[in-house]
Coordinates of C-alpha atoms and ligand atoms in Angstrom, one line a residue:
M29 CA -64.2 99.8 -126.6
I30 CA -63.6 98.5 -129.9
I31 CA -67.0 97.7 -130.7
E32 CA -67.9 94.9 -133.8
P33 CA -71.3 93.4 -135.0
R34 CA -71.9 90.0 -132.7
M35 CA -74.2 88.4 -134.8
R36 CA -76.8 85.9 -133.5
G37 CA -80.0 84.0 -135.3
F38 CA -81.3 87.2 -136.6
I39 CA -80.2 89.9 -133.7
C40 CA -77.0 91.7 -133.3
L41 CA -75.9 91.2 -129.7
T42 CA -73.5 94.7 -130.1
A43 CA -74.7 98.1 -131.3
H44 CA -71.9 100.7 -132.0
P45 CA -73.3 104.4 -130.6
A46 CA -71.2 106.2 -132.7
G47 CA -72.9 104.4 -135.6
C48 CA -76.2 104.6 -134.3
A49 CA -75.5 108.8 -134.2
Q50 CA -74.7 109.3 -137.3
N51 CA -78.3 107.0 -138.4
V52 CA -79.8 109.5 -136.4
V53 CA -78.6 112.8 -137.2
N54 CA -78.6 111.6 -140.9
Q55 CA -82.7 111.5 -140.8
I56 CA -82.4 114.4 -139.5
N57 CA -81.2 115.9 -141.9
Y58 CA -83.1 114.0 -144.3
V59 CA -86.5 116.0 -142.5
K60 CA -84.8 119.3 -142.3
A61 CA -83.3 119.2 -146.2
Q62 CA -87.5 117.9 -146.8
G63 CA -88.8 121.4 -144.8
P64 CA -91.2 122.2 -141.8
V65 CA -94.3 119.8 -142.0
E66 CA -97.8 121.5 -140.0
G67 CA -97.5 118.7 -138.0
P68 CA -98.0 118.8 -134.3
K69 CA -96.6 120.8 -131.0
R70 CA -96.2 118.1 -128.7
V71 CA -96.2 114.4 -129.6
L72 CA -96.3 111.3 -127.4
V73 CA -94.5 108.7 -129.0
I74 CA -94.5 105.1 -127.5
G75 CA -91.8 102.7 -129.5
A76 CA -89.7 105.8 -130.3
S77 CA -86.3 104.2 -130.0
T78 CA -85.6 102.3 -133.3
G79 CA -87.4 101.8 -136.6
F80 CA -91.1 104.0 -137.9
G81 CA -91.2 104.7 -134.1
L82 CA -88.3 106.6 -134.1
S83 CA -88.9 107.9 -137.4
S84 CA -92.2 109.3 -136.9
R85 CA -90.1 111.2 -133.4
I86 CA -87.6 112.8 -135.2
T87 CA -90.1 114.1 -138.0
S88 CA -92.8 115.4 -135.0
A89 CA -89.1 117.2 -133.6
F90 CA -86.8 118.6 -137.0
G91 CA -89.8 118.2 -139.0
A92 CA -92.6 120.6 -137.0
N93 CA -90.8 121.4 -134.2
A94 CA -92.3 119.5 -131.8
A95 CA -92.0 118.6 -127.8
T96 CA -91.9 115.1 -128.2
I97 CA -92.2 112.5 -125.0
G98 CA -90.1 108.9 -126.1
V99 CA -91.4 106.1 -124.6
F100 CA -89.5 102.9 -125.3
F101 CA -88.3 99.5 -123.6
E102 CA -83.9 99.0 -124.6
K103 CA -80.9 98.1 -122.4
A104 CA -78.7 100.3 -120.4
P105 CA -74.6 100.1 -121.6
Q106 CA -72.9 98.6 -118.4
E107 CA -69.0 98.4 -118.5
G108 CA -67.8 96.3 -121.7
K109 CA -71.2 95.4 -122.7
T110 CA -72.3 98.1 -125.6
A111 CA -76.2 99.1 -125.2
T112 CA -79.4 98.2 -127.6
P113 CA -79.4 100.2 -130.7
G114 CA -82.6 102.2 -129.2
W115 CA -80.8 102.9 -126.2
Y116 CA -77.5 105.6 -128.8
N117 CA -80.5 106.1 -130.9
T118 CA -82.1 108.2 -127.9
A119 CA -79.2 109.4 -126.7
A120 CA -78.2 110.9 -130.2
F121 CA -81.7 111.9 -130.4
Q122 CA -81.9 113.4 -127.3
D123 CA -78.1 115.4 -128.0
E124 CA -79.8 117.3 -131.1
A125 CA -83.1 118.0 -130.0
E126 CA -80.9 120.0 -127.3
K127 CA -78.6 121.5 -129.0
A128 CA -81.8 122.6 -131.5
G129 CA -84.0 123.8 -128.9
L130 CA -86.7 121.6 -128.6
Y131 CA -87.9 119.9 -125.4
A132 CA -87.7 116.4 -125.4
K133 CA -87.6 113.9 -122.6
S134 CA -87.9 110.0 -123.0
I135 CA -88.7 107.1 -120.5
N136 CA -86.9 103.0 -120.6
G137 CA -89.4 100.4 -119.5
D138 CA -92.3 98.3 -120.5
A139 CA -94.9 100.9 -122.2
F140 CA -97.7 97.6 -121.4
S141 CA -97.5 98.4 -117.9
D142 CA -100.0 100.7 -116.0
E143 CA -97.0 101.9 -114.2
I144 CA -95.0 102.7 -117.1
K145 CA -98.2 104.8 -118.4
Q146 CA -99.2 106.6 -115.8
Q147 CA -95.2 108.4 -115.6
T148 CA -95.7 109.1 -118.6
I149 CA -98.9 110.5 -118.2
A150 CA -98.0 112.4 -115.1
L151 CA -94.5 113.8 -117.4
I152 CA -97.2 114.8 -119.8
K153 CA -99.4 117.0 -117.2
Q154 CA -95.6 118.6 -115.6
D155 CA -94.4 119.7 -118.6
L156 CA -96.5 119.7 -121.7
G157 CA -100.2 119.7 -120.1
Q158 CA -101.2 117.7 -123.2
V159 CA -100.4 116.6 -126.1
D160 CA -101.6 116.7 -130.1
L161 CA -100.6 113.4 -131.6
V162 CA -99.7 109.8 -129.7
V163 CA -98.2 107.2 -132.2
Y164 CA -98.5 103.9 -131.4
S165 CA -95.5 102.1 -132.5
L166 CA -94.6 99.2 -130.5
A167 CA -93.3 95.4 -131.9
S168 CA -92.7 93.3 -129.7
P169 CA -92.4 89.1 -129.0
V170 CA -94.8 89.4 -125.9
R171 CA -97.0 91.4 -123.4
T172 CA -98.0 91.0 -119.6
N173 CA -101.8 92.1 -119.9
P174 CA -101.6 94.2 -116.2
R175 CA -105.2 93.7 -115.6
T176 CA -104.8 89.9 -115.8
G177 CA -101.2 89.2 -115.0
V178 CA -101.1 86.7 -118.2
T179 CA -98.0 86.9 -120.2
H180 CA -98.6 86.5 -123.7
R181 CA -96.0 85.3 -126.6
S182 CA -96.9 86.0 -129.9
V183 CA -95.7 83.8 -133.0
L184 CA -95.5 84.1 -136.7
K185 CA -97.8 80.9 -138.2
P186 CA -100.1 80.5 -140.7
I187 CA -103.5 80.2 -139.8
G188 CA -105.1 76.8 -140.7
A189 CA -102.2 74.7 -143.0
T190 CA -99.0 74.3 -143.6
Y191 CA -97.2 76.9 -145.4
T192 CA -94.3 76.1 -147.7
N193 CA -91.7 78.5 -149.5
K194 CA -88.5 80.1 -149.9
T195 CA -86.7 82.1 -147.4
V196 CA -83.7 83.8 -147.0
D197 CA -80.6 83.1 -144.7
F198 CA -79.8 87.2 -145.0
H199 CA -76.2 86.9 -143.2
T200 CA -74.8 83.3 -145.8
G201 CA -77.2 84.5 -148.5
V202 CA -78.5 80.6 -149.3
V203 CA -82.1 80.6 -150.2
S204 CA -83.5 77.7 -149.0
E205 CA -87.6 76.0 -148.6
I206 CA -89.3 76.5 -145.5
S207 CA -92.4 74.7 -144.0
I208 CA -94.5 76.4 -141.2
E209 CA -97.2 74.4 -139.3
P210 CA -99.8 76.1 -138.6
C211 CA -100.8 77.5 -135.0
N212 CA -103.3 76.5 -132.9
E213 CA -106.3 79.1 -131.1
E214 CA -104.2 79.6 -127.9
D215 CA -102.0 81.3 -130.6
I216 CA -104.0 83.2 -132.5
K217 CA -104.8 84.9 -128.9
N218 CA -101.6 85.1 -127.9
T219 CA -100.5 87.2 -130.8
V220 CA -103.4 89.0 -131.3
A221 CA -103.0 90.1 -126.9
V222 CA -99.2 91.0 -128.1
M223 CA -99.7 93.1 -131.8
G224 CA -103.5 93.5 -131.3
G225 CA -105.5 97.3 -131.0
E226 CA -106.2 96.3 -126.9
D227 CA -102.8 97.7 -125.3
W228 CA -103.4 101.0 -127.7
D229 CA -106.7 101.0 -126.0
M230 CA -105.3 101.1 -122.9
W231 CA -103.1 103.9 -123.3
M232 CA -106.2 106.3 -125.2
D233 CA -108.4 105.0 -121.9
A234 CA -105.7 106.1 -119.9
M235 CA -104.8 109.8 -121.4
M236 CA -108.5 110.3 -121.7
E237 CA -109.1 109.8 -118.4
A238 CA -106.2 111.7 -116.9
G239 CA -107.1 115.2 -119.6
V240 CA -103.7 115.2 -121.3
L241 CA -105.1 114.7 -124.9
A242 CA -105.6 117.8 -126.4
E243 CA -109.0 118.7 -128.6
N244 CA -108.7 117.7 -132.1
A245 CA -105.9 114.5 -130.7
L246 CA -104.6 112.4 -133.1
T247 CA -103.1 108.9 -132.6
V248 CA -101.4 107.0 -134.7
A249 CA -101.0 103.1 -135.4
Y250 CA -99.2 101.0 -137.9
S251 CA -99.5 97.9 -140.2
Y252 CA -98.8 96.1 -142.5
I253 CA -100.8 94.0 -145.3
G254 CA -98.1 93.1 -148.3
P255 CA -98.6 90.5 -151.2
V256 CA -100.4 87.3 -151.8
L257 CA -96.7 85.5 -151.6
T258 CA -96.8 86.3 -147.7
E259 CA -100.1 86.3 -147.4
P260 CA -100.0 83.2 -145.2
V261 CA -97.2 84.2 -142.9
Y262 CA -98.1 87.6 -143.0
R263 CA -101.7 88.9 -143.0
K264 CA -104.0 85.7 -142.9
G265 CA -101.7 84.4 -140.0
T266 CA -100.7 84.7 -136.7
I267 CA -99.7 88.6 -136.9
G268 CA -102.6 89.5 -139.5
A269 CA -104.7 88.6 -137.4
A270 CA -103.2 90.6 -135.1
K271 CA -103.4 93.8 -137.4
D272 CA -106.9 93.4 -137.9
N273 CA -107.7 93.7 -134.6
L274 CA -105.1 96.2 -134.4
E275 CA -107.2 97.9 -137.4
A276 CA -110.4 97.5 -135.9
T277 CA -109.3 99.1 -132.5
A278 CA -109.2 102.0 -134.6
F279 CA -113.1 102.7 -134.7
T280 CA -113.4 101.6 -131.4
I281 CA -110.9 104.5 -129.8
S282 CA -112.1 106.9 -132.5
D283 CA -115.6 106.7 -131.2
K284 CA -114.1 107.4 -127.4
L285 CA -112.3 110.2 -129.1
K286 CA -115.1 111.5 -130.7
S287 CA -116.3 114.5 -127.6
L288 CA -112.5 116.0 -128.4
N289 CA -113.3 115.6 -131.8
G290 CA -110.0 113.5 -132.1
R291 CA -109.5 110.8 -134.3
A292 CA -107.4 107.4 -134.6
I293 CA -105.9 106.4 -138.1
V294 CA -103.7 102.9 -138.2
S295 CA -101.4 103.7 -141.8
V296 CA -99.8 100.9 -143.6
N297 CA -96.6 100.7 -143.9
K298 CA -93.8 99.5 -146.4
A299 CA -92.1 96.7 -145.7
L300 CA -88.4 97.8 -144.3
V301 CA -85.5 95.8 -142.7
T302 CA -86.3 97.1 -138.6
Q303 CA -85.4 94.4 -136.2
A304 CA -89.1 93.0 -135.9
S305 CA -89.0 92.3 -139.5
S306 CA -85.9 90.3 -139.6
A307 CA -87.7 88.0 -137.5
I308 CA -90.4 86.8 -139.8
P309 CA -89.4 83.9 -142.2
V310 CA -89.6 84.3 -146.1
I311 CA -90.0 87.8 -145.7
P312 CA -86.0 89.0 -145.8
L313 CA -86.5 86.9 -149.4
Y314 CA -89.4 88.7 -150.2
I315 CA -87.4 92.4 -149.3
S316 CA -84.6 92.1 -151.0
L317 CA -86.1 91.6 -154.2
L318 CA -88.7 94.2 -153.3
Y319 CA -85.5 96.4 -152.6
K320 CA -83.9 95.7 -155.4
I321 CA -86.6 96.8 -157.9
M322 CA -88.2 99.8 -156.1
K323 CA -84.5 101.1 -155.6
E324 CA -84.4 100.4 -160.1
K325 CA -87.7 102.5 -160.5
E326 CA -86.4 105.1 -157.5
I327 CA -89.4 105.2 -155.4
H328 CA -87.8 102.6 -152.7
E329 CA -88.2 103.9 -148.9
G330 CA -86.5 103.7 -145.8
C331 CA -87.8 104.6 -142.3
I332 CA -87.5 108.7 -142.3
E333 CA -88.7 108.2 -145.8
Q334 CA -91.9 106.9 -145.0
M335 CA -92.5 108.8 -141.7
Y336 CA -92.0 111.9 -143.2
R337 CA -94.4 111.3 -146.3
L338 CA -97.1 109.7 -143.4
F339 CA -96.7 113.5 -141.9
N340 CA -96.4 116.4 -144.5
D341 CA -99.0 113.8 -147.2
R342 CA -101.3 112.2 -144.8
L343 CA -101.7 113.1 -141.9
Y344 CA -101.1 116.9 -142.0
N345 CA -101.4 118.0 -145.4
G346 CA -103.8 120.6 -144.2
S347 CA -107.5 118.8 -146.0
T348 CA -109.3 115.6 -144.7
I349 CA -106.8 112.6 -144.8
P350 CA -107.0 110.0 -147.5
T351 CA -107.3 107.1 -146.7
D352 CA -108.3 103.3 -148.4
E353 CA -112.1 101.6 -148.4
K354 CA -111.1 100.4 -144.1
G355 CA -109.9 104.0 -143.3
R356 CA -106.5 103.1 -142.9
I357 CA -103.4 105.5 -144.3
R358 CA -101.8 103.4 -147.4
V359 CA -97.9 105.0 -147.7
D360 CA -96.9 100.8 -148.5
D361 CA -98.9 102.7 -152.0
W362 CA -95.5 102.6 -153.9
E363 CA -94.5 98.8 -152.6
M364 CA -98.2 97.4 -153.2
R365 CA -98.3 99.3 -157.0
T366 CA -99.0 96.6 -159.8
D367 CA -95.7 97.1 -161.6
V368 CA -93.7 96.6 -158.0
Q369 CA -95.7 93.3 -157.8
D370 CA -95.2 91.9 -161.1
E371 CA -91.7 92.2 -161.1
V372 CA -91.4 90.9 -157.8
D373 CA -93.5 87.8 -158.8
A374 CA -91.3 87.1 -161.4
L375 CA -88.5 87.5 -159.6
W376 CA -89.7 85.1 -156.8
T377 CA -90.3 82.2 -159.1
K378 CA -86.5 82.4 -160.3
A379 CA -84.6 83.1 -156.7
T380 CA -82.1 80.5 -155.5
T381 CA -79.0 81.2 -153.4
E382 CA -77.2 81.4 -157.0
T383 CA -79.5 83.6 -158.7
L384 CA -79.9 86.0 -155.6
P385 CA -77.2 88.3 -154.9
E386 CA -78.2 89.2 -159.2
I387 CA -81.5 89.2 -159.3
G388 CA -82.0 90.6 -155.6
D389 CA -80.6 93.1 -153.3
L390 CA -78.9 91.1 -151.0
K391 CA -76.2 93.5 -149.9
G392 CA -78.9 96.4 -149.1
Y393 CA -80.6 94.4 -147.0
K394 CA -77.7 93.3 -145.3
S395 CA -76.1 96.7 -145.0
D396 CA -79.3 98.2 -143.6
F397 CA -79.6 95.1 -140.8
L398 CA -75.9 96.3 -140.1
S399 CA -76.9 99.4 -139.8
L400 CA -79.8 99.4 -137.7
F401 CA -77.1 98.3 -134.8
G402 CA -75.2 101.7 -136.1
F403 CA -72.4 99.4 -138.3
G404 CA -71.7 99.6 -142.2
V405 CA -72.3 103.6 -141.2
D406 CA -70.4 106.2 -144.2
G407 CA -68.8 108.6 -141.8
V408 CA -68.2 106.7 -139.1
E409 CA -64.2 105.2 -137.4
Y410 CA -64.9 101.9 -136.8
G411 CA -61.4 101.5 -135.6
T412 CA -61.0 103.1 -133.2
E413 CA -62.3 103.4 -129.4
V414 CA -65.3 104.8 -128.2
N415 CA -67.3 104.7 -124.6
E416 CA -69.8 102.2 -124.6
L417 CA -71.0 104.1 -121.3
V418 CA -73.0 107.2 -123.5
P419 CA -75.8 108.5 -121.0
I420 CA -78.8 109.6 -122.7
K421 CA -79.8 112.7 -121.5
G422 CA -83.9 114.0 -120.6
L423 CA -84.0 110.1 -119.2
Q424 CA -86.9 109.9 -116.8
Ligands
NAI506 P1 -89.0 98.0 -133.7 O1 -88.5 97.0 -133.3 O2 -87.8 98.5 -134.5 O3 -89.5 98.6 -133.1 C1 -90.0 99.0 -132.0 C2 -90.3 99.7 -131.0 O4 -91.3 99.0 -129.9 C3 -89.0 100.1 -129.8 O5 -88.8 101.6 -129.8 C4 -88.9 99.2 -128.8 O6 -87.5 100.1 -127.8 C5 -90.3 99.7 -128.6 N1 -90.5 98.3 -127.6 C6 -91.0 97.0 -127.7 N2 -91.9 96.5 -126.7 C7 -91.9 97.4 -125.7 C8 -92.7 97.5 -124.6 N3 -92.4 96.4 -123.6 N4 -91.9 98.5 -123.1 C9 -91.9 99.8 -124.7 N5 -91.4 99.7 -125.6 C10 -91.4 98.7 -126.6 O7 -90.1 97.5 -135.1 P2 -91.1 98.6 -136.7 O8 -90.7 97.5 -137.3 O9 -90.0 100.0 -136.2 O10 -92.5 98.0 -135.8 C11 -93.5 99.5 -135.5 C12 -94.8 99.5 -135.8 O11 -95.1 99.4 -137.6 C13 -95.1 97.9 -135.6 O12 -96.6 98.1 -135.4 C14 -94.9 97.0 -137.2 O13 -95.9 95.8 -137.0 C15 -95.6 98.2 -137.8 N6 -94.9 98.0 -138.9 C16 -93.4 97.0 -139.5 C17 -93.2 97.0 -140.6 C18 -91.8 96.5 -141.6 O14 -91.7 95.6 -142.5 N7 -90.9 96.5 -140.1 C19 -93.8 97.5 -142.2 C20 -95.5 98.0 -141.5 C21 -96.0 98.4 -140.2

C-alpha cells in the first residue's frame, strides 16, 4: 500500500515501515561513526521500541556489541492497516542486528504484567544466563498493577493551583493560552502508580529473585526536570511527583543490589520530541524554542546523541559515574545551561502565532514529530507501494 500520515490530535494513526527502518539505520550509523563504547555485553531494555529506549538498545548493540532483549507494547500490522512505529523500528533493528551477527530478541506485551516479566526472565535464563544492564524506559498513560488488579491512569496536571501559560498546536502553528485545572489527590496517586518507580522495583525484585542479574549489574531509568517555565505542568505537577518517586526508587533498588555490587541510577535527559512528550501541554512550545537556540549554539541532540553520551561519557567511561547532589546523571546539562535558558525565557514572552515560525523551530518540531512515524525521512521513496505486513524477526 501507499502510506501517508493520518493525524488525529497529537498522534499519527499510520506509520511508514521504510521511514522507520531508515531512522533506525541512521541511528546505527551515528553510533558506529562515534566509535565503540566500553559498555555492557548483555542488556535488557524495557520500553525498547521508540524514543530513549530504542536509542539505548541501538547504543548497546552497535556501540558495545551487546546481546539485547527488548520489551515493548506495539500494535502489529494487519492487511491494509499499518503497525505502530515501534513495531517497524524493532523489525528494522532485528534485521540490522542479524546482519551484524548480534544476538537480539524481542517481546511484545504489557511490561507491567507478571507474565511478561516471567517470560523475559525465562528468555534471559535460556539464552544469556544473566544481564549486565537493565534499561527502564517505559512511557505509558495507563498501568494495571498486577498485585491489586487496579488500573491506574496518569494525568498531566498541576498540583495545587490552576496553571495558565502559552502552548502551541504544532500542527497548525497557532499559539494560544491554555489553563489547566489542578489535580486532586487521586490523580497524584494514579500518576505515581503509572510513571513512578513501583514497576521498576518489581522488575528488579523479580530479576534478583531469579538470579538473572550479573555481578556489578546496573539499571538505569529516565527522568526529566526542565525549566521553571514548565514546572507547574511538569516537575511540580503530577508527572513530576511520579518522577520524584522514580528517582527515590533508584536508592531502594540500589540497596537491594548491594549483594551483587550492583547499582540503580536515574539519568535526567533532555526534552525531546517523542510520542510521550508531544502529549504534554506547553512542552511543544518550549521544545520548539529550545531547539532553535540549541541548534544555533550547535549543541542540539536527539535521542541517539543523548544515549550515546549517556553510555560513553557517564555510565561506562571507566571511572565513577558522575552525578548531581541528588545522585542523578545529568545529560540535560546542555539544555539547562544558563545561556540557553536565558534565551528561552526571552523568546517565551515574544512567542505568538505570528512570531513563532521566525523565533522558534516549529519546522524542526513538526519534522521530528512526523519522523517518529517514519514520514519525511530523507532517502525514502514515499510515493511507491510498500508492504505494511513487516514481521519482526526474533519476536518471542
Ligand atoms: P516513548 O513513548 O518514545 O517510548 C515508550 C516505550 O515504552 C515504547 O517502547 C513503548 O512500546 C513502551 N511501552 C509503553 N507502555 C508499555 C507497556 N505497558 N508494556 C511494555 N512496553 C510499553 O517515550 P520516551 O519519551 O522515550 O520516554 C521514555 C522515558 O524517558 C520516560 O520515562 C520519559 O519520562 C523519559 N524522558 C522523556 C523525555 C522526553 O522529552 N521525551 C525527557 C526526559 C526523560
